[in-house]
């Protein structure tokens, strides 16, 4: 293939044929194309975009670049998953996966690590002593068929094209292309062999997509293409202006997720978890009506069964259950804990998730460079939410840090994150569409 011709055609706004796109993906995986040419091509796609047919071909070619999971046919136990574009404190996958398994779904949840200021499910799970997220596809299949759930990282054999392209996009400023994001996310989800998928596309200060309009366009692109590819998909656009829940940081989010599995915890987290579970029930024909399905999901959470599924999953994936229980009982694990207190009485009208996310990453909960090791125990808890009433001196957030210096840096980074006003503020609904 004369790859330069393809780069020039895309640069000039032309379209590529299915053969050309499939050939591109094959050669990327074979390592046959120079990195500078692949980078130039990605930049041309970012500026010129792809039409529906090109985007679909790219997504399917990336899916087929590696192993695609296959499942025993069983109409009573549909194979489902969820994907979130990510945010601060977004721990939804942790309670949702066991809840779905408890509702009778099979859930091969293949997740990623933190990216930028957004946390990653694998980093959170790996804060559980002994828990392994690196399983072979044979073991994933076994766990999902028997227990209904496995929460793991992508195996080496799955979607190699995305691994290569994503690493290049990361260093060439070509991540924010709607076409490339769509192909990247869906190639991985389609490789799970799903029957239904629910998507949580975040919008707001700490999201990839800052505006509702951008998030809606991405949601439509993802939902439309996934449905065309035979996976019944529904996308929700939800807010990411303030953190989700009241904790952010790997282990601290596990603690809050366990609270949710106990039928407790923050209302916004529970609402989103139940909404996504309810949607999958409707999508797979197990319920007619979203409101009723949300009620069923909430009742299931309160039954304690999803918590039992979670505990069995931890055991199956190697967790040291004694160490886990001990850790869960400790209020504080990081060496330094400091509280930030409200200077005034009133109602919280802003909790800036971007500032908290940047401070979180600097504390060590996320990565400043790829290859950095994350600190499982640092982060924030007891975070107030928009709409909370506070008195002067009340805690706005508690900081868990590795050192006094790190805590002081975080305090100065989040100095402008909180705003308090005299008049009451409406609590915003988590779910937007
Ligand atoms: N998540 C992905 O997996 N890929 C993207 O391109 C963006 C977010």
XYZ file of C-alpha atoms and ligand atoms in Angstrom:
441
model
C 0.000 0.000 0.000
C 1.287 3.483 -0.831
C 0.481 4.808 2.604
C 1.582 8.346 1.731
C -1.296 8.508 -0.803
C -3.760 7.688 1.982
C -2.328 10.334 4.296
C -2.545 12.939 1.544
C -6.086 11.932 0.585
C -7.280 12.205 4.191
C -5.379 15.482 4.628
C -7.329 16.866 1.628
C -10.672 15.692 3.046
C -11.121 12.550 0.930
C -12.537 9.220 2.079
C -10.716 5.879 2.350
C -12.111 2.574 1.142
C -12.746 -0.372 3.536
C -9.765 -2.213 1.986
C -7.492 0.733 2.632
C -8.574 1.086 6.282
C -8.295 -2.659 6.949
C -4.841 -2.644 5.336
C -3.826 0.303 7.528
C -4.830 -1.536 10.717
C -3.058 -4.746 9.594
C 0.158 -2.867 8.873
C 0.004 -0.925 12.150
C -0.225 -4.199 14.094
C 2.575 -5.728 12.001
C 4.754 -2.696 12.804
C 5.193 -2.119 9.065
C 4.457 1.621 9.012
C 6.817 4.368 10.214
C 5.540 6.057 13.380
C 5.759 9.503 11.780
C 3.456 8.439 8.967
C 0.927 6.865 11.329
C 1.055 10.039 13.447
C 0.475 12.221 10.373
C -2.463 10.031 9.401
C -4.004 10.319 12.885
C -3.633 14.105 12.736
C -5.302 14.163 9.301
C -8.214 12.138 10.756
C -8.434 14.527 13.714
C -8.803 17.551 11.396
C -10.791 16.027 8.538
C -12.877 13.408 10.361
C -14.222 10.136 9.025
C -17.591 9.365 7.507
C -19.871 6.706 9.034
C -18.571 3.938 6.818
C -14.896 4.740 7.500
C -15.483 4.911 11.260
C -17.308 1.583 11.237
C -14.613 -0.120 9.169
C -11.868 1.245 11.425
C -13.693 0.092 14.577
C -14.311 -3.428 13.284
C -10.783 -3.777 11.895
C -9.380 -2.731 15.286
C -11.686 -5.191 17.089
C -10.540 -7.975 14.774
C -6.845 -7.119 15.203
C -6.812 -9.532 18.168
C -8.842 -12.054 20.075
C -12.632 -11.611 20.341
C -14.300 -13.323 23.328
C -17.085 -15.818 22.600
C -19.738 -17.034 25.049
C -21.976 -20.038 25.486
C -25.396 -19.023 24.103
C -27.796 -18.493 27.035
C -30.737 -16.117 26.488
C -31.446 -16.093 30.237
C -28.017 -14.628 31.001
C -27.168 -11.889 28.457
C -23.528 -10.790 28.239
C -23.378 -7.078 29.045
C -20.985 -4.325 30.064
C -20.755 -0.611 30.669
C -18.210 1.985 29.679
C -17.660 5.432 31.112
C -15.584 8.145 29.470
C -14.254 8.782 32.968
C -14.173 11.401 35.654
C -13.101 12.221 39.199
C -14.524 9.850 41.800
C -16.194 7.792 39.067
C -16.226 4.403 40.787
C -19.518 3.241 39.221
C -18.041 0.069 37.695
C -17.102 -1.331 41.114
C -20.634 -1.677 42.493
C -22.275 -1.998 39.064
C -20.486 -5.151 37.851
C -21.478 -7.308 40.874
C -24.973 -5.800 40.843
C -25.403 -6.847 37.200
C -24.124 -10.355 37.937
C -26.531 -10.539 40.850
C -29.368 -9.551 38.490
C -28.451 -12.551 36.324
C -26.244 -10.974 33.644
C -22.817 -12.188 32.581
C -20.328 -9.318 32.886
C -16.839 -9.603 31.370
C -15.796 -6.140 32.541
C -12.532 -5.213 30.871
C -11.341 -1.860 32.154
C -8.441 0.530 31.856
C -6.114 2.560 34.030
C -6.388 6.216 34.965
C -5.927 8.644 32.114
C -5.117 12.314 32.732
C -7.089 13.390 35.787
C -9.690 10.648 35.386
C -9.311 7.582 37.589
C -9.134 4.035 36.238
C -11.027 0.984 37.450
C -7.896 -1.207 37.371
C -5.972 1.184 39.626
C -8.859 1.165 42.105
C -9.182 -2.635 42.099
C -5.432 -3.095 42.539
C -5.617 -1.185 45.831
C -7.283 -4.356 47.194
C -4.524 -6.548 48.679
C -3.691 -9.444 46.346
C -6.419 -8.715 43.772
C -5.258 -9.623 40.274
C -6.568 -7.878 37.172
C -4.293 -9.799 34.782
C -6.164 -12.939 33.826
C -6.021 -15.029 30.669
C -9.039 -14.992 28.396
C -9.684 -18.646 29.355
C -9.869 -17.687 33.047
C -12.065 -14.645 32.285
C -14.458 -16.906 30.391
C -14.538 -19.434 33.228
C -15.226 -16.826 35.932
C -17.913 -15.074 33.901
C -19.686 -18.307 32.935
C -19.662 -19.624 36.511
C -19.898 -16.541 38.761
C -21.310 -14.023 36.314
C -18.480 -11.499 36.605
C -14.779 -10.823 36.174
C -13.158 -7.391 36.446
C -9.893 -7.405 34.560
C -7.490 -5.584 32.253
C -7.278 -6.167 28.533
C -5.330 -9.341 27.758
C -2.214 -9.082 25.572
C -4.103 -10.780 22.776
C -7.057 -8.371 22.680
C -7.230 -5.312 20.396
C -3.475 -4.783 19.830
C -4.296 -2.104 17.228
C -5.774 0.126 19.943
C -2.771 -0.324 22.227
C -0.426 0.855 19.471
C -2.622 3.668 18.157
C -3.584 4.893 21.636
C 0.062 5.210 22.698
C 0.796 7.272 19.556
C -2.316 9.437 20.005
C -1.273 10.142 23.568
C 2.038 11.717 22.446
C 0.865 13.406 19.231
C -2.079 15.455 20.514
C -4.563 13.321 18.605
C -6.607 11.915 21.497
C -9.563 14.338 21.171
C -10.823 13.099 17.790
C -14.425 11.888 18.053
C -13.801 9.293 15.333
C -10.661 7.924 16.989
C -12.250 7.931 20.465
C -15.282 6.066 19.091
C -13.148 3.446 17.353
C -10.885 3.062 20.390
C -13.676 2.601 22.929
C -15.927 0.427 20.789
C -13.202 -1.831 19.356
C -12.424 -2.882 22.942
C -16.053 -3.289 23.997
C -16.974 -5.211 20.833
C -14.034 -7.560 21.464
C -15.794 -8.632 24.682
C -18.488 -10.341 22.586
C -21.318 -8.361 24.230
C -25.040 -8.514 23.628
C -25.774 -5.163 25.281
C -23.749 -2.168 26.374
C -24.554 0.933 28.380
C -22.414 4.034 28.031
C -21.890 6.843 30.502
C -20.543 9.823 28.575
C -19.422 12.473 31.012
C -19.654 16.183 30.381
C -18.335 19.068 32.421
C -15.259 20.561 34.031
C -13.426 17.284 34.681
C -14.608 15.355 31.620
C -13.027 14.766 28.236
C -16.013 16.569 26.752
C -16.473 19.882 28.503
C -19.803 20.873 26.995
C -23.079 19.037 26.853
C -23.184 19.520 23.059
C -19.793 17.798 22.583
C -20.716 14.984 24.964
C -24.041 14.467 23.179
C -22.279 14.226 19.801
C -19.856 11.636 21.192
C -22.731 9.734 22.845
C -24.620 9.637 19.535
C -21.535 8.517 17.636
C -20.864 5.687 20.120
C -24.485 4.601 20.463
C -25.158 4.687 16.716
C -22.104 2.695 15.734
C -22.389 0.100 18.514
C -26.027 -0.556 17.534
C -25.031 -0.874 13.866
C -22.438 -3.442 14.944
C -25.161 -5.557 16.558
C -24.647 -4.628 20.224
C -27.834 -3.105 21.704
C -26.466 0.101 23.194
C -27.796 3.089 25.094
C -25.707 6.128 25.984
C -26.407 8.499 28.872
C -24.781 11.904 29.209
C -24.065 12.642 32.870
C -22.451 15.521 34.713
C -18.824 15.646 35.768
C -18.565 19.162 37.192
C -18.200 17.919 40.763
C -16.755 14.546 41.819
C -19.120 11.588 41.834
C -19.814 10.537 45.405
C -17.838 11.858 48.338
C -14.491 10.117 47.831
C -11.802 10.233 45.156
C -8.623 8.161 45.237
C -8.099 4.485 44.579
C -8.679 2.728 47.923
C -11.015 5.462 49.210
C -13.247 4.753 46.208
C -13.260 1.030 46.988
C -14.520 1.889 50.481
C -17.328 4.027 49.039
C -18.208 1.323 46.506
C -18.563 -1.238 49.284
C -20.903 1.193 51.063
C -22.985 1.358 47.877
C -23.044 -2.458 47.772
C -24.317 -2.388 51.358
C -27.272 -0.304 50.152
C -25.767 2.852 51.638
C -23.334 5.498 50.438
C -23.860 8.683 48.448
C -27.174 9.147 46.654
C -25.627 10.324 43.354
C -23.503 7.167 43.085
C -26.438 4.898 43.894
C -28.664 6.757 41.425
C -26.200 6.343 38.568
C -25.436 2.689 39.364
C -29.152 1.840 39.458
C -29.882 3.851 36.310
C -27.203 2.026 34.281
C -28.286 -1.386 35.617
C -31.952 -0.532 34.957
C -31.127 0.553 31.432
C -29.428 -2.783 30.681
C -32.531 -4.572 31.978
C -34.679 -2.606 29.527
C -32.162 -3.002 26.674
C -32.160 -6.782 27.073
C -35.957 -7.053 27.364
C -35.940 -7.956 31.064
C -37.995 -4.855 31.907
C -40.333 -2.630 29.906
C -39.871 0.547 31.762
C -36.719 2.308 32.984
C -38.243 3.705 36.185
C -39.474 0.261 37.284
C -36.152 -1.359 36.334
C -34.266 1.216 38.426
C -36.471 0.227 41.364
C -35.610 -3.455 40.829
C -31.885 -2.627 40.695
C -32.156 -0.570 43.906
C -33.974 -3.430 45.664
C -31.260 -5.842 44.528
C -28.533 -3.570 45.945
C -30.397 -3.480 49.257
C -30.713 -7.288 49.343
C -26.996 -7.818 50.089
C -26.669 -10.284 47.185
C -24.461 -7.978 45.046
C -22.133 -7.562 48.042
C -21.815 -11.362 48.263
C -21.023 -11.483 44.508
C -18.350 -8.803 45.017
C -16.753 -10.748 47.862
C -16.732 -13.969 45.846
C -15.175 -12.096 42.920
C -12.415 -10.752 45.178
C -11.669 -14.280 46.423
C -11.675 -15.731 42.910
C -9.303 -13.051 41.686
C -6.780 -13.653 44.441
C -7.603 -11.014 47.076
C -6.258 -11.577 50.585
C -9.651 -11.355 52.312
C -8.237 -10.902 55.829
C -6.020 -8.029 54.717
C -8.940 -6.570 52.735
C -11.274 -6.705 55.762
C -8.632 -5.159 58.007
C -8.064 -2.387 55.473
C -11.797 -1.781 55.189
C -12.063 -1.337 58.958
C -9.324 1.357 59.051
C -10.591 4.900 58.757
C -7.168 6.192 57.800
C -4.301 4.501 55.956
C -2.194 7.289 54.456
C 0.478 8.705 56.815
C -0.951 12.250 56.805
C -4.601 13.270 57.007
C -5.682 16.897 56.986
C -9.084 18.537 56.920
C -10.030 21.631 54.954
C -12.741 23.575 56.754
C -15.349 25.997 55.505
C -14.570 29.674 56.127
C -18.287 30.566 56.100
C -21.775 29.237 56.677
C -24.092 28.744 53.721
C -24.812 26.375 50.893
C -22.154 24.714 48.725
C -22.612 25.969 45.143
C -19.397 24.657 43.542
C -17.001 21.745 44.050
C -14.602 21.930 41.113
C -13.841 18.366 40.038
C -11.049 19.498 37.716
C -9.100 21.198 40.526
C -9.680 18.192 42.807
C -8.662 15.813 40.003
C -5.445 17.703 39.324
C -4.609 17.759 43.038
C -5.437 14.057 43.275
C -3.020 13.219 40.498
C -0.309 15.304 42.156
C -0.943 13.519 45.481
C 0.010 10.319 43.640
C -3.413 8.763 43.029
C -2.959 9.185 39.271
C -0.065 9.374 36.838
C 1.836 12.443 35.691
C 3.742 10.298 33.152
C 2.919 6.904 31.734
C 4.729 4.268 33.771
C 4.312 6.162 37.081
C 3.199 3.893 39.923
C -0.019 5.063 41.594
C -0.362 5.389 45.348
C -3.393 3.341 46.432
C -4.088 5.126 49.686
C -3.940 8.846 48.977
C -6.910 10.961 47.944
C -9.918 12.815 49.253
C -12.922 11.767 51.286
C -15.765 13.510 53.099
C -16.044 15.805 50.068
C -19.062 18.112 50.330
C -21.448 18.240 47.396
C -23.301 21.018 45.648
C -26.484 21.669 47.624
C -25.009 20.694 51.029
C -25.524 23.185 53.865
C -22.404 23.933 55.870
C -21.563 25.966 58.959
C -18.313 27.877 59.309
C -15.670 25.383 60.481
C -17.345 22.300 58.946
C -15.147 19.924 56.948
C -15.267 20.553 53.175
C -12.857 17.731 52.358
C -10.399 15.440 54.083
C -7.004 15.000 52.403
C -5.090 11.693 52.669
C -1.451 12.263 51.708
C 1.932 10.561 51.779
C 3.616 13.565 53.486
C 2.880 16.941 55.112
C 4.335 18.641 52.037
C 2.075 16.743 49.676
C -0.953 17.642 51.831
C 0.004 21.343 51.859
C 0.433 21.325 48.057
C -3.009 19.748 47.677
C -4.541 22.357 50.000
C -3.177 25.188 47.878
C -4.240 23.458 44.647
C -7.842 23.113 45.806
C -8.064 26.521 47.486
C -10.542 27.740 44.857
C -12.393 24.468 44.361
C -15.196 25.165 46.850
C -17.698 28.022 46.750
C -20.285 28.700 49.422
C -23.227 31.050 48.964
C -25.922 32.376 51.281
C -28.950 31.230 49.291
C -29.913 27.554 48.855
C -28.751 25.655 45.748
C -30.711 22.931 43.938
C -28.981 19.581 43.931
C -28.451 18.769 40.276
C -29.654 15.436 39.047
C -26.736 13.184 38.100
C -28.486 11.893 35.022
C -28.975 14.349 32.207
C -30.391 12.388 29.273
N -10.933 5.823 26.316
C -10.470 4.968 25.379
O -10.434 3.766 25.606
N -10.058 5.454 24.221
C -10.095 6.772 23.918
O -9.714 7.161 22.830
C -10.579 7.659 24.894
C -11.003 7.140 26.101
